[in-house]
Structures are given as C-alpha cells and as structure tokens.
Amino acid sequence: MKLQGKVAIVSGAGSGIGKAAAIKLAAQGAKVCILDLKEKRAQKVVDEISGNGGIAFAMEVDVSEPDQVKRATQEAVERWGRLDIVFANAGINGTLAPIEELSPDEWDKTVEINLKGTFLLTQSSIPHLKKNGGSIIITSSINGNRVFSNIGMSAYSTSKAGQVAFMKMAALELARYKIRVNAICPGAIETNIGQNTHPTDELNQIKIPVDFPEGNQPLEGGPGSPEQVAKLVLFLASDDSSHISGTEIYIDGTESLLQG
Ligand code: NAD
C-alpha cells in the first residue's frame, strides 16, 4: 500500500471526484478526513471506506469559511497526529450568466468557494505539512486554463485560472519544506456538479455557435469518470511523483485541445 501511515484531507469528498479520490487514498492505506458541505453525503463515503477496511471520518465544513476550515484541519491532526496529503477539490459551477447580468454576490459565491476555499485549506495545512513534507493537490479545470468557450462561466473560469496561479506560487514558496503543490485540470467528468450549476435565461443571448466534429472527447468518445481522476490524484499524492511540483496536469481525453 502506497500511503500506509499517511493522513489525508479531501474537500468536497461527499460526491464525484473528491469521493472517488477519498476512496482511492483510503484503499492505499491513508487515513482520510472528509470535508463537505453536506454531512450526510460525507458520512456515506466514510461508511463505504470503513466497509472496505479503511479509516475515515467526516466533518461538515464550508470551505469558504476560515474558522471552519481551520478547525477541520486541526481536528484531523489531533485525531491522527500528522498530515501528509491535502486534496483541495470542493467546487461549484455556480451561476452561469452574461457578465452584464451576473450579480456581485453570484460572482463572490463562485470565487469564494473555488478560489478562496483553496487558499484557506492550503494555508491551514501548511503548519502541519511542514513537519514531514507532503503533497497538496488542487482541482482546477480545463476552463480558465485551456478553454474559454463555455460562455457564461466567467466567474468559474476566473476562479479556476486563479487556482493554477496560486498553485505555482505555493509550489515555489513551500518547496523548502518539501511540500509539493500541483493542480489537476479535468475536462467533463460524470459527477453531481449539475446540482451546483445555475444557468440563467439570459445565457442564450450571449451563446456563440461553435461547430465541433462529432463528439467532443476524441480519446474515449465521452466524459471521464471520477475514478480515472482519482488515479491521477493518487499518483500526485504518493512518492511516485516525488519530483513533480508546480505543475498542472490535464485529464480530459484531449477535449481541451479541440475546444481551446
Ligand atoms: P460534485 O458536485 O459531484 O462534488 C463536489 C462536492 O463539493 C459536493 O459534494 C458538494 O457538496 C461539495 N461542496 C460544494 N461547495 C462546498 C463548500 N462550500 N464547502 C464544502 N464542500 C462543498 O462535483 P465534482 O465534479 O466532483 O467537482 C469537484 C471539483 O472538480 C470542483 O472543483 C469542480 O470545479 C472540478 N471540476 C469538475 C469537472 C466536471 O466535469 N465534473 C470538470 C472540471 C473540474
């Protein structure tokens, strides 16, 4: 088992990519602290991990709330004595609207959860990761980095581009502590993110027609699975990637090369 004795925190682990990653990390021996806004979902993931012989516990946390994030990080360390892996993954698509129509509150909500949430979890983890070194993995996206054609996603794309810039700043700053920091940039992955996606009626007014060849995921002909993404997270969490820091990795079956 690659992660025996390690402790991991995974945000947004009640569903989708975070859930698959938490299960994968636990299966490799890591003890996993599961953070999610929805505690019932998170508890189900804990039950699944425990049922497979793994170790996990869940906390109801809003990643955009500094006190909650700090408390959760401390709780994980108090419980298991150390911290090695942080997967800052919680995120929402938020409101999709023309820039003219997007309210400042809608903008803030998306940026605060996706970007500030990443900063807060990274910041609160540093004192603990410093002790033994570690790995921080951030879920960004093809949007904001290679793809700019998903009209209406200006707040989302901005938050995802910001995460990659933050990742690079953090990778350099934290290298002296042997803390590696990387980002993953998924294309379309089949998850529950539709529940946190709110297209407005005005969106139709700004759509730009784009003609793709048939299908837009050339490699596999469809969206990726959370489990495929979890394998990349495991690689970045483990010592197999010990010389990789400050890098964004696309996991999209070439989707972003077609749309970029
Ligand atoms: P998901 O909705 O299935 O899972 C996200 C989880 O995050 C949910 O359980 C939700 O309750 C939780 N969450 C939302 N806001 C939160 C908050 N403020 N505090 C704590 N938890 C919160 O979605 P997913 O697709 O697995 O998304 C995970 C990450 O992947 C996001 O950052 C998203 O932007 C990114 N991403 C997803 C796709 C995709 O196609 N699904 C593509 C690129 C990037």
XYZ file of N, CA and C and ligand atoms in Angstrom:
824
model
N 0.846 -1.202 0.000
C 0.000 0.000 0.000
C 0.881 1.253 0.000
N 0.629 2.116 -0.977
C 1.497 3.276 -1.194
C 1.418 4.320 -0.081
N 0.276 4.398 0.623
C 0.075 5.527 1.548
C -0.093 5.075 2.996
N 0.438 3.897 3.325
C 0.314 3.388 4.688
C 0.885 4.403 5.688
N 0.129 4.711 6.742
C 0.615 5.626 7.781
C 0.414 7.098 7.458
N -0.077 7.408 6.273
C -0.268 8.818 5.883
C -1.671 9.286 6.264
N -1.786 10.603 6.423
C -3.093 11.219 6.737
C -3.447 12.211 5.630
N -4.679 12.116 5.158
C -5.120 12.970 4.049
C -6.389 13.734 4.416
N -6.496 14.952 3.887
C -7.751 15.708 3.958
C -8.241 15.882 2.526
N -9.523 15.593 2.309
C -10.103 15.757 0.967
C -11.349 16.623 1.097
N -11.379 17.774 0.406
C -12.581 18.616 0.474
C -13.515 18.300 -0.696
N -14.807 18.461 -0.433
C -15.806 18.107 -1.444
C -15.823 16.605 -1.682
N -15.553 15.836 -0.622
C -15.394 14.387 -0.782
C -16.701 13.626 -0.628
N -17.806 14.358 -0.537
C -19.105 13.680 -0.430
C -19.617 13.203 -1.780
N -18.961 13.611 -2.865
C -19.502 13.326 -4.196
C -18.398 13.372 -5.243
N -18.673 12.802 -6.388
C -17.864 12.986 -7.593
C -16.377 12.687 -7.429
N -15.563 13.631 -7.872
C -14.106 13.435 -7.919
C -13.530 13.272 -6.507
N -13.996 14.105 -5.564
C -13.486 14.038 -4.196
C -13.814 12.704 -3.543
N -15.007 12.227 -3.776
C -15.420 10.929 -3.218
C -14.538 9.812 -3.775
N -14.368 9.787 -5.085
C -13.552 8.733 -5.714
C -12.111 8.798 -5.199
N -11.607 10.020 -5.023
C -10.226 10.171 -4.547
C -10.105 9.708 -3.097
N -11.085 10.075 -2.258
C -11.036 9.657 -0.845
C -11.024 8.131 -0.744
N -11.852 7.497 -1.543
C -11.920 6.024 -1.528
C -10.584 5.427 -1.998
N -10.034 6.022 -3.039
C -8.758 5.518 -3.601
C -7.612 5.709 -2.598
N -7.538 6.883 -1.958
C -6.456 7.145 -0.996
C -6.576 6.198 0.205
N -7.811 5.992 0.669
C -8.028 5.098 1.819
C -7.654 3.667 1.463
N -7.952 3.266 0.235
C -7.629 1.896 -0.189
C -6.122 1.671 -0.223
N -5.374 2.770 -0.313
C -3.903 2.667 -0.306
C -3.334 2.907 1.087
N -4.195 2.900 2.103
C -3.720 2.930 3.486
C -3.783 4.276 4.171
N -4.140 5.353 3.438
C -4.214 6.666 4.094
C -5.451 6.740 4.987
N -5.311 7.454 6.102
C -6.479 7.793 6.922
C -7.029 9.087 6.329
N -8.333 9.133 6.073
C -8.866 10.240 5.279
C -9.917 11.042 6.038
N -9.675 12.343 6.126
C -10.643 13.273 6.714
C -11.457 13.873 5.559
N -12.757 13.643 5.617
C -13.638 14.005 4.511
C -14.408 15.276 4.856
N -14.191 16.324 4.062
C -14.889 17.591 4.305
C -15.937 17.802 3.221
N -17.132 18.177 3.632
C -18.161 18.519 2.641
C -19.215 19.383 3.318
N -19.867 20.162 2.481
C -20.976 20.988 2.938
C -22.145 20.097 3.375
N -22.245 18.946 2.745
C -23.365 18.038 3.017
C -22.861 16.844 3.809
N -23.158 16.881 5.131
C -22.551 15.876 6.007
C -23.080 14.466 5.751
N -24.376 14.375 5.370
C -24.937 13.030 5.148
C -24.207 12.304 4.029
N -23.962 13.063 2.948
C -23.203 12.505 1.819
C -21.835 12.055 2.285
N -21.194 12.948 3.062
C -19.835 12.677 3.511
C -19.818 11.428 4.391
N -20.833 11.296 5.248
C -20.897 10.146 6.148
C -21.040 8.839 5.361
N -21.779 8.902 4.255
C -21.924 7.703 3.407
C -20.574 7.262 2.839
N -19.756 8.244 2.501
C -18.426 7.911 1.971
C -17.572 7.279 3.077
N -17.700 7.829 4.303
C -16.985 7.233 5.438
C -17.420 5.776 5.614
N -18.727 5.549 5.532
C -19.239 4.176 5.703
C -18.679 3.249 4.626
N -18.616 3.766 3.401
C -18.090 2.936 2.307
C -16.614 2.591 2.545
N -15.856 3.596 2.985
C -14.424 3.359 3.250
C -14.260 2.368 4.404
N -15.045 2.566 5.474
C -14.952 1.658 6.628
C -15.342 0.239 6.215
N -16.366 0.126 5.382
C -16.820 -1.188 4.907
C -15.731 -1.915 4.130
N -14.823 -1.145 3.532
C -13.711 -1.758 2.782
C -12.472 -1.928 3.659
N -12.620 -1.689 4.980
C -11.479 -1.875 5.890
C -10.600 -0.638 6.021
N -11.035 0.502 5.464
C -10.242 1.724 5.549
C -10.631 2.578 6.754
N -9.936 3.697 6.924
C -10.182 4.581 8.070
C -10.491 5.985 7.571
N -11.635 6.535 8.039
C -12.025 7.883 7.608
C -12.973 8.491 8.628
N -13.046 9.816 8.647
C -14.130 10.475 9.374
C -14.551 11.725 8.596
N -15.798 12.155 8.867
C -16.366 13.244 8.071
C -16.615 14.470 8.924
N -16.471 15.633 8.328
C -16.837 16.879 9.002
C -17.637 17.748 8.049
N -18.676 18.401 8.601
C -19.452 19.338 7.795
C -18.709 20.670 7.787
N -18.218 21.040 6.630
C -17.384 22.240 6.525
C -17.734 22.996 5.250
N -17.867 24.312 5.372
C -17.942 25.174 4.192
C -16.528 25.676 3.944
N -15.934 25.283 2.822
C -14.517 25.599 2.598
C -14.238 27.094 2.444
N -15.299 27.884 2.284
C -15.072 29.332 2.162
C -15.106 30.039 3.518
N -15.273 29.270 4.603
C -15.338 29.840 5.955
C -14.029 29.557 6.710
N -13.207 30.591 6.925
C -11.872 30.379 7.517
C -11.888 29.581 8.822
N -12.786 29.902 9.738
C -12.775 29.223 11.043
C -13.100 27.734 10.909
N -14.062 27.446 10.044
C -14.464 26.044 9.858
C -13.320 25.225 9.259
N -12.622 25.815 8.301
C -11.537 25.092 7.633
C -10.390 24.850 8.623
N -10.084 25.866 9.403
C -9.006 25.740 10.385
C -9.333 24.654 11.422
N -10.579 24.683 11.882
C -10.993 23.701 12.891
C -10.898 22.277 12.327
N -11.311 22.118 11.092
C -11.305 20.779 10.477
C -9.871 20.267 10.333
N -8.979 21.144 9.940
C -7.580 20.736 9.766
C -6.996 20.319 11.122
N -7.294 21.132 12.136
C -6.781 20.815 13.481
C -7.342 19.483 13.982
N -8.624 19.284 13.725
C -9.286 18.048 14.178
C -8.614 16.815 13.556
N -8.315 16.898 12.261
C -7.664 15.758 11.588
C -6.303 15.470 12.214
N -5.562 16.536 12.493
C -4.212 16.354 13.039
C -4.283 15.853 14.491
N -5.243 16.389 15.259
C -5.372 15.922 16.651
C -5.736 14.441 16.689
N -6.581 14.047 15.764
C -7.059 12.669 15.746
C -5.950 11.687 15.344
N -5.184 12.062 14.334
C -4.240 11.098 13.753
C -2.777 11.518 13.848
N -2.523 12.677 14.444
C -1.130 13.029 14.789
C -0.264 13.600 13.687
N -0.771 13.703 12.478
C 0.049 14.236 11.397
C -0.822 14.589 10.191
N -0.226 15.223 9.199
C -0.928 15.500 7.944
C 0.082 15.387 6.808
N -0.309 14.670 5.754
C 0.609 14.427 4.637
C 0.056 14.839 3.283
N -1.261 14.710 3.109
C -1.867 14.910 1.785
C -3.085 15.806 1.919
N -3.180 16.819 1.073
C -4.357 17.691 1.078
C -4.893 17.762 -0.349
N -6.138 17.363 -0.522
C -6.765 17.454 -1.847
C -7.830 18.554 -1.762
N -7.476 19.744 -2.249
C -8.402 20.891 -2.238
C -9.254 20.805 -3.495
N -10.412 20.224 -3.338
C -11.198 19.816 -4.512
C -12.607 20.391 -4.546
N -13.140 20.797 -3.385
C -14.538 21.266 -3.355
C -14.714 22.419 -4.330
N -15.802 22.400 -5.062
C -16.043 23.491 -6.002
C -17.452 23.441 -6.559
N -17.868 24.573 -7.098
C -19.193 24.674 -7.728
C -19.032 25.343 -9.102
N -19.960 25.051 -9.988
C -20.002 25.825 -11.239
C -20.623 27.191 -10.962
N -21.577 27.230 -10.043
C -22.217 28.496 -9.666
C -23.155 29.008 -10.748
N -23.399 30.320 -10.718
C -24.332 30.921 -11.677
C -23.638 31.161 -13.011
N -24.289 30.696 -14.069
C -23.787 30.906 -15.431
C -24.633 32.002 -16.060
N -24.024 33.140 -16.375
C -24.801 34.283 -16.866
C -23.905 35.201 -17.683
N -24.511 36.052 -18.516
C -23.718 37.086 -19.166
C -23.052 37.962 -18.097
N -21.882 38.486 -18.386
C -21.167 39.309 -17.405
C -22.041 40.491 -16.968
N -22.776 41.044 -17.920
C -23.646 42.188 -17.597
C -24.703 41.850 -16.559
N -25.113 40.582 -16.546
C -26.223 40.179 -15.664
C -25.747 39.557 -14.350
N -24.517 39.095 -14.306
C -24.025 38.377 -13.120
C -23.933 39.341 -11.935
N -24.587 39.007 -10.840
C -24.556 39.927 -9.702
C -23.228 39.756 -8.943
N -22.798 40.808 -8.260
C -21.571 40.692 -7.461
C -21.646 39.549 -6.441
N -22.833 39.301 -5.894
C -22.956 38.198 -4.932
C -22.753 36.844 -5.601
N -23.289 36.728 -6.820
C -23.114 35.455 -7.550
C -21.636 35.250 -7.894
N -20.988 36.319 -8.330
C -19.539 36.263 -8.601
C -18.783 35.822 -7.348
N -19.072 36.497 -6.229
C -18.365 36.205 -4.975
C -18.546 34.750 -4.555
N -19.763 34.245 -4.691
C -20.026 32.885 -4.204
C -19.110 31.884 -4.918
N -19.041 31.985 -6.247
C -18.222 31.045 -7.017
C -16.740 31.213 -6.674
N -16.291 32.456 -6.641
C -14.860 32.698 -6.404
C -14.493 32.340 -4.955
N -15.396 32.601 -4.035
C -15.072 32.315 -2.624
C -14.971 30.816 -2.359
N -15.882 30.053 -2.922
C -15.810 28.599 -2.690
C -14.618 28.007 -3.443
N -14.475 28.333 -4.709
C -13.443 27.668 -5.527
C -12.031 28.187 -5.226
N -11.869 29.492 -5.156
C -10.511 30.053 -5.062
C -10.109 30.348 -3.616
N -10.964 31.084 -2.910
C -10.636 31.368 -1.509
C -10.617 30.069 -0.704
N -11.521 29.152 -1.039
C -11.553 27.854 -0.345
C -10.233 27.110 -0.504
N -9.649 27.192 -1.692
C -8.358 26.539 -1.953
C -7.257 27.196 -1.117
N -7.268 28.518 -1.096
C -6.289 29.257 -0.289
C -6.425 28.882 1.195
N -7.656 28.869 1.698
C -7.861 28.625 3.134
C -7.393 27.229 3.551
N -7.717 26.235 2.732
C -7.327 24.870 3.101
C -5.809 24.707 3.001
N -5.218 25.318 1.985
C -3.755 25.266 1.855
C -3.114 25.950 3.059
N -3.567 27.151 3.365
C -2.969 27.926 4.460
C -3.053 27.181 5.786
N -4.231 26.628 6.078
C -4.391 25.987 7.387
C -3.610 24.679 7.475
N -3.237 24.115 6.333
C -2.495 22.844 6.326
C -0.985 23.032 6.461
N -0.500 24.188 6.072
C 0.966 24.381 5.997
C 1.690 24.063 7.313
N 1.222 24.570 8.457
C 1.987 24.286 9.686
C 2.124 22.783 9.951
N 1.140 22.010 9.540
C 1.167 20.558 9.793
C 1.987 19.824 8.726
N 1.851 20.242 7.474
C 2.589 19.590 6.379
C 4.090 19.844 6.487
N 4.434 21.010 7.049
C 5.843 21.386 7.203
C 6.647 20.336 7.966
N 5.976 19.622 8.876
C 6.709 18.730 9.786
C 7.374 17.572 9.055
N 6.658 17.000 8.059
C 7.205 15.831 7.359
C 7.261 16.017 5.846
N 6.920 17.202 5.355
C 6.738 17.370 3.915
C 5.376 16.819 3.530
N 4.977 17.006 2.284
C 3.669 16.485 1.899
C 3.285 16.883 0.495
N 2.030 16.593 0.166
C 1.542 16.883 -1.192
C 0.183 17.565 -1.127
N 0.092 18.707 -1.817
C -1.194 19.398 -1.954
C -1.616 19.264 -3.420
N -2.851 18.854 -3.628
C -3.371 18.722 -4.989
C -4.630 19.577 -5.081
N -4.707 20.387 -6.117
C -5.813 21.335 -6.268
C -6.615 20.969 -7.513
N -7.946 20.884 -7.376
C -8.749 20.615 -8.581
C -9.089 21.926 -9.267
N -8.415 22.168 -10.391
C -8.753 23.306 -11.247
C -9.663 22.765 -12.349
N -9.434 23.145 -13.586
C -10.310 22.716 -14.688
C -9.645 23.060 -16.013
N -10.132 22.461 -17.104
C -9.716 22.950 -18.430
C -10.240 24.379 -18.623
N -11.414 24.698 -18.006
C -11.977 26.046 -18.127
C -11.087 27.038 -17.393
N -10.782 28.139 -18.069
C -9.935 29.156 -17.452
C -8.465 28.926 -17.712
N -8.110 27.730 -18.205
C -6.712 27.433 -18.484
C -6.469 27.146 -19.967
N -7.293 26.261 -20.545
C -7.164 25.979 -21.985
C -8.451 26.315 -22.737
N -9.553 26.358 -22.008
C -10.857 26.526 -22.679
C -11.542 27.800 -22.197
N -11.985 28.610 -23.165
C -12.647 29.876 -22.825
C -13.969 30.023 -23.581
N -14.438 28.902 -24.133
C -15.631 28.948 -24.985
C -16.903 28.557 -24.248
N -16.796 28.227 -22.967
C -18.013 27.917 -22.218
C -18.610 29.220 -21.692
N -19.337 29.856 -22.595
C -19.884 31.184 -22.346
C -20.763 31.192 -21.089
N -20.616 32.246 -20.309
C -21.406 32.350 -19.075
C -20.639 31.904 -17.843
N -19.468 31.255 -18.072
C -18.708 30.733 -16.926
C -17.561 31.670 -16.550
N -17.786 32.984 -16.623
C -16.664 33.907 -16.378
C -16.160 33.817 -14.942
N -17.056 33.726 -13.981
C -16.612 33.631 -12.582
C -15.905 32.295 -12.350
N -16.502 31.228 -12.849
C -15.916 29.889 -12.671
C -14.520 29.826 -13.291
N -14.430 30.260 -14.558
C -13.144 30.170 -15.257
C -12.087 31.025 -14.570
N -12.491 32.176 -14.083
C -11.547 33.044 -13.371
C -11.043 32.360 -12.097
N -11.953 31.714 -11.391
C -11.546 31.021 -10.161
C -10.595 29.873 -10.478
N -10.827 29.204 -11.595
C -10.006 28.036 -11.951
C -8.620 28.467 -12.451
N -8.563 29.601 -13.159
C -7.260 30.149 -13.573
C -6.491 30.624 -12.338
N -7.205 31.253 -11.416
C -6.583 31.730 -10.176
C -5.993 30.585 -9.379
N -6.670 29.456 -9.371
C -6.153 28.302 -8.620
C -4.795 27.854 -9.172
N -4.630 27.910 -10.494
C -3.356 27.461 -11.085
C -2.240 28.457 -10.753
N -2.545 29.746 -10.789
C -1.537 30.748 -10.409
C -1.155 30.570 -8.936
N -2.154 30.378 -8.084
C -1.906 30.168 -6.655
C -1.063 28.905 -6.437
N -1.386 27.847 -7.169
C -0.646 26.585 -7.048
C 0.838 26.815 -7.328
N 1.134 27.607 -8.373
C 2.543 27.824 -8.743
C 3.263 28.671 -7.693
N 2.581 29.693 -7.182
C 3.164 30.499 -6.100
C 3.454 29.615 -4.889
N 2.490 28.782 -4.538
C 2.628 27.933 -3.351
C 3.727 26.888 -3.551
N 3.812 26.328 -4.763
C 4.822 25.285 -5.026
C 6.224 25.828 -4.774
N 6.472 27.030 -5.245
C 7.804 27.611 -5.073
C 8.056 27.992 -3.610
N 7.053 28.619 -3.007
C 7.199 29.069 -1.616
C 7.386 27.900 -0.653
N 6.719 26.788 -0.929
C 6.703 25.684 0.038
C 7.717 24.583 -0.268
N 8.453 24.745 -1.382
C 9.432 23.706 -1.756
C 10.456 23.484 -0.637
N 10.824 24.560 0.063
C 11.831 24.447 1.132
C 11.371 23.518 2.258
N 10.048 23.331 2.363
C 9.521 22.423 3.400
C 9.218 21.036 2.831
N 9.637 20.808 1.587
C 9.331 19.529 0.906
C 7.822 19.315 0.787
N 7.109 20.425 0.627
C 5.671 20.322 0.332
C 5.517 20.538 -1.164
N 4.990 19.537 -1.845
C 4.740 19.665 -3.284
C 3.309 20.168 -3.503
N 3.137 20.982 -4.536
C 1.801 21.522 -4.830
C 1.550 21.400 -6.332
N 0.487 20.725 -6.698
C 0.149 20.549 -8.110
C -1.351 20.743 -8.311
N -1.736 20.943 -9.567
C -3.165 21.078 -9.888
C -3.548 20.048 -10.937
N -4.790 19.611 -10.852
C -5.324 18.772 -11.927
C -6.400 19.569 -12.656
N -6.452 19.395 -13.969
C -7.409 20.147 -14.793
C -8.285 19.163 -15.558
N -9.392 18.755 -14.946
C -10.253 17.795 -15.651
C -11.075 18.466 -16.753
N -11.381 17.677 -17.772
C -12.441 18.039 -18.720
C -13.756 17.550 -18.144
N -14.720 17.266 -19.002
C -16.025 16.817 -18.489
C -15.889 15.472 -17.786
N -16.348 15.438 -16.535
C -16.320 14.219 -15.726
C -17.743 14.004 -15.209
N -18.196 12.758 -15.232
C -19.571 12.491 -14.795
C -19.685 12.513 -13.274
N -20.247 13.604 -12.735
C -20.397 13.766 -11.283
C -21.751 14.425 -11.002
N -21.930 14.919 -9.777
C -23.180 15.618 -9.421
C -23.054 17.130 -9.531
N -22.052 17.649 -10.249
C -21.816 19.094 -10.251
C -22.992 19.856 -10.872
N -23.811 19.162 -11.637
C -25.018 19.790 -12.196
C -25.903 20.386 -11.104
N -25.859 19.801 -9.901
C -26.675 20.322 -8.786
C -26.197 21.704 -8.332
N -24.950 22.022 -8.627
C -24.399 23.334 -8.270
C -24.108 24.167 -9.519
N -24.963 24.018 -10.525
C -24.825 24.754 -11.788
C -26.141 25.469 -12.047
N -26.095 26.794 -12.196
C -27.337 27.557 -12.303
C -27.341 28.450 -13.540
N -27.675 27.888 -14.707
C -27.730 28.720 -15.908
C -28.910 29.688 -15.852
N -28.701 30.920 -16.275
C -29.789 31.896 -16.270
C -30.434 31.955 -17.656
N -31.632 32.542 -17.733
C -32.337 32.646 -19.018
C -31.552 33.502 -20.007
N -30.839 34.490 -19.472
C -30.119 35.430 -20.344
C -28.939 34.779 -21.064
N -28.562 33.588 -20.629
C -27.396 32.924 -21.211
C -27.529 32.754 -22.724
N -28.756 32.483 -23.181
C -28.985 32.269 -24.620
C -28.588 33.486 -25.448
N -28.677 34.676 -24.830
C -28.379 35.905 -25.585
C -26.900 36.032 -25.958
N -26.028 35.346 -25.232
C -24.590 35.542 -25.497
C -23.912 34.293 -26.049
N -24.706 33.241 -26.298
C -24.098 31.996 -26.811
C -23.477 32.235 -28.181
N -22.306 31.672 -28.386
C -21.644 31.781 -29.687
C -21.671 30.390 -30.314
N -22.180 30.257 -31.531
C -22.219 28.921 -32.126
C -20.804 28.396 -32.393
N -20.566 27.190 -31.963
C -19.252 26.577 -32.187
C -19.508 25.214 -32.810
N -18.890 24.939 -33.948
C -19.081 23.653 -34.616
C -17.929 22.717 -34.292
N -18.226 21.676 -33.557
C -17.197 20.684 -33.294
C -17.378 19.515 -34.252
N -16.299 18.780 -34.478
C -16.511 17.483 -35.130
C -17.403 16.644 -34.213
N -17.936 15.576 -34.758
C -18.876 14.791 -33.948
C -18.226 14.343 -32.634
N -18.868 14.605 -31.524
C -18.307 14.232 -30.224
C -17.221 15.216 -29.833
N -17.072 15.465 -28.547
C -16.017 16.404 -28.165
C -15.040 15.827 -27.152
N -15.009 14.499 -27.058
C -13.972 13.854 -26.243
C -13.288 12.803 -27.124
N -12.382 13.255 -27.992
C -11.848 12.360 -29.022
C -11.252 11.045 -28.496
N -10.640 11.071 -27.323
C -9.940 9.861 -26.884
C -10.887 8.712 -26.568
N -11.949 8.998 -25.819
C -12.828 7.905 -25.384
C -14.276 8.093 -25.819
N -14.551 9.194 -26.500
C -15.903 9.394 -27.026
C -16.939 9.748 -25.975
N -16.516 10.150 -24.775
C -17.472 10.521 -23.730
C -16.735 11.081 -22.538
N -17.490 11.555 -21.541
C -16.845 12.134 -20.366
C -16.017 11.118 -19.591
N -15.063 11.632 -18.819
C -14.264 10.754 -17.972
C -15.029 10.375 -16.715
N -14.460 9.445 -15.950
C -15.103 9.034 -14.696
C -14.309 9.593 -13.520
N -14.997 9.794 -12.383
C -14.267 10.235 -11.180
C -13.129 9.285 -10.813
N -13.301 7.997 -11.093
C -12.259 7.016 -10.739
C -10.990 7.239 -11.565
N -11.160 7.637 -12.833
C -9.967 7.932 -13.650
C -9.209 9.115 -13.059
N -9.955 10.119 -12.592
C -9.311 11.290 -11.988
C -8.642 10.889 -10.669
N -9.304 10.012 -9.919
C -8.761 9.582 -8.616
C -7.396 8.915 -8.781
N -7.192 8.219 -9.891
C -5.882 7.573 -10.116
C -4.775 8.616 -10.274
N -5.109 9.728 -10.909
C -4.130 10.819 -11.045
C -3.855 11.451 -9.681
N -4.918 11.613 -8.890
C -4.757 12.187 -7.541
C -3.847 11.278 -6.703
N -4.057 9.974 -6.807
C -3.219 9.026 -6.050
C -1.752 9.160 -6.471
N -1.521 9.278 -7.762
C -0.143 9.436 -8.259
C 0.493 10.701 -7.665
N -0.249 11.807 -7.687
C 0.315 13.069 -7.184
C 0.452 13.057 -5.661
N -0.377 12.262 -4.990
C -0.315 12.182 -3.522
C 0.862 11.323 -3.069
N 1.267 10.386 -3.901
C 2.262 9.393 -3.470
C 3.682 9.823 -3.849
N 4.650 9.085 -3.316
C 6.054 9.382 -3.628
C 6.406 9.050 -5.077
N 5.510 8.404 -5.790
C 5.764 8.138 -7.217
C 5.945 9.445 -7.992
N 5.410 10.539 -7.447
C 5.526 11.840 -8.136
C 6.467 12.777 -7.374
N 7.477 12.193 -6.700
C 8.293 12.970 -5.755
C 9.050 14.154 -6.375
N 9.227 14.160 -7.687
C 9.953 15.284 -8.320
C 8.998 16.228 -9.057
N 7.699 16.064 -8.826
C 6.712 16.883 -9.549
C 6.082 17.891 -8.594
N 6.299 19.182 -8.869
C 5.641 20.234 -8.097
C 5.524 21.478 -8.971
N 4.435 22.209 -8.812
C 4.238 23.432 -9.585
C 3.677 23.168 -10.978
N 3.025 22.029 -11.136
C 2.573 21.609 -12.472
C 1.062 21.411 -12.511
N 0.452 21.829 -13.617
C -0.950 21.481 -13.830
C -1.012 20.334 -14.833
N -1.861 19.370 -14.547
C -1.978 18.200 -15.427
C -3.411 18.120 -15.954
N -3.526 18.085 -17.275
C -4.855 17.991 -17.905
C -5.296 16.533 -17.933
N -6.551 16.318 -17.579
C -7.098 14.959 -17.635
C -8.468 15.068 -18.304
N -8.424 15.026 -19.645
C -9.628 15.377 -20.402
C -9.782 14.645 -21.725
N -8.987 13.603 -21.937
C -9.137 12.845 -23.180
C -9.003 13.716 -24.427
N -8.190 14.745 -24.360
C -7.891 15.718 -25.430
C -9.008 16.735 -25.695
N -10.054 16.708 -24.857
C -11.188 17.632 -25.058
C -10.738 19.093 -25.198
N -9.814 19.516 -24.349
C -9.452 20.946 -24.345
C -8.624 21.337 -25.559
N -7.974 20.342 -26.208
C -7.199 20.671 -27.406
C -8.136 20.968 -28.567
N -9.282 20.318 -28.542
C -10.283 20.531 -29.590
C -11.018 21.851 -29.394
N -11.280 22.184 -28.129
C -12.109 23.357 -27.826
C -11.294 24.624 -27.573
N -9.965 24.463 -27.393
C -9.163 25.564 -26.862
C -9.113 26.804 -27.724
P -19.723 17.285 -7.261
O -20.811 18.311 -7.152
O -20.104 15.887 -7.644
O -18.885 17.236 -5.913
C -18.452 18.416 -5.267
C -18.694 18.308 -3.763
O -18.254 19.552 -3.184
C -20.170 18.137 -3.375
O -20.338 17.025 -2.508
C -20.536 19.463 -2.681
O -21.462 19.285 -1.608
C -19.174 19.913 -2.167
N -19.148 21.360 -1.936
C -19.681 22.349 -2.701
N -19.490 23.540 -2.126
C -18.816 23.310 -0.971
C -18.342 24.147 0.074
N -18.530 25.457 0.057
N -17.696 23.570 1.113
C -17.516 22.233 1.163
N -17.946 21.384 0.203
C -18.597 21.920 -0.842
O -18.709 17.895 -8.332
P -17.311 17.383 -8.952
O -17.491 17.417 -10.417
O -16.801 16.161 -8.293
O -16.415 18.653 -8.568
C -15.208 18.585 -7.865
C -14.228 19.589 -8.427
O -13.938 19.239 -9.773
C -14.728 21.031 -8.464
O -13.699 21.900 -8.017
C -15.022 21.265 -9.934
O -14.883 22.615 -10.293
C -13.965 20.394 -10.569
N -14.212 20.024 -11.959
C -15.275 19.230 -12.292
C -15.476 18.881 -13.627
C -16.639 18.011 -14.053
O -16.903 17.916 -15.271
N -17.360 17.372 -13.154
C -14.599 19.345 -14.597
C -13.524 20.152 -14.223
C -13.330 20.476 -12.899
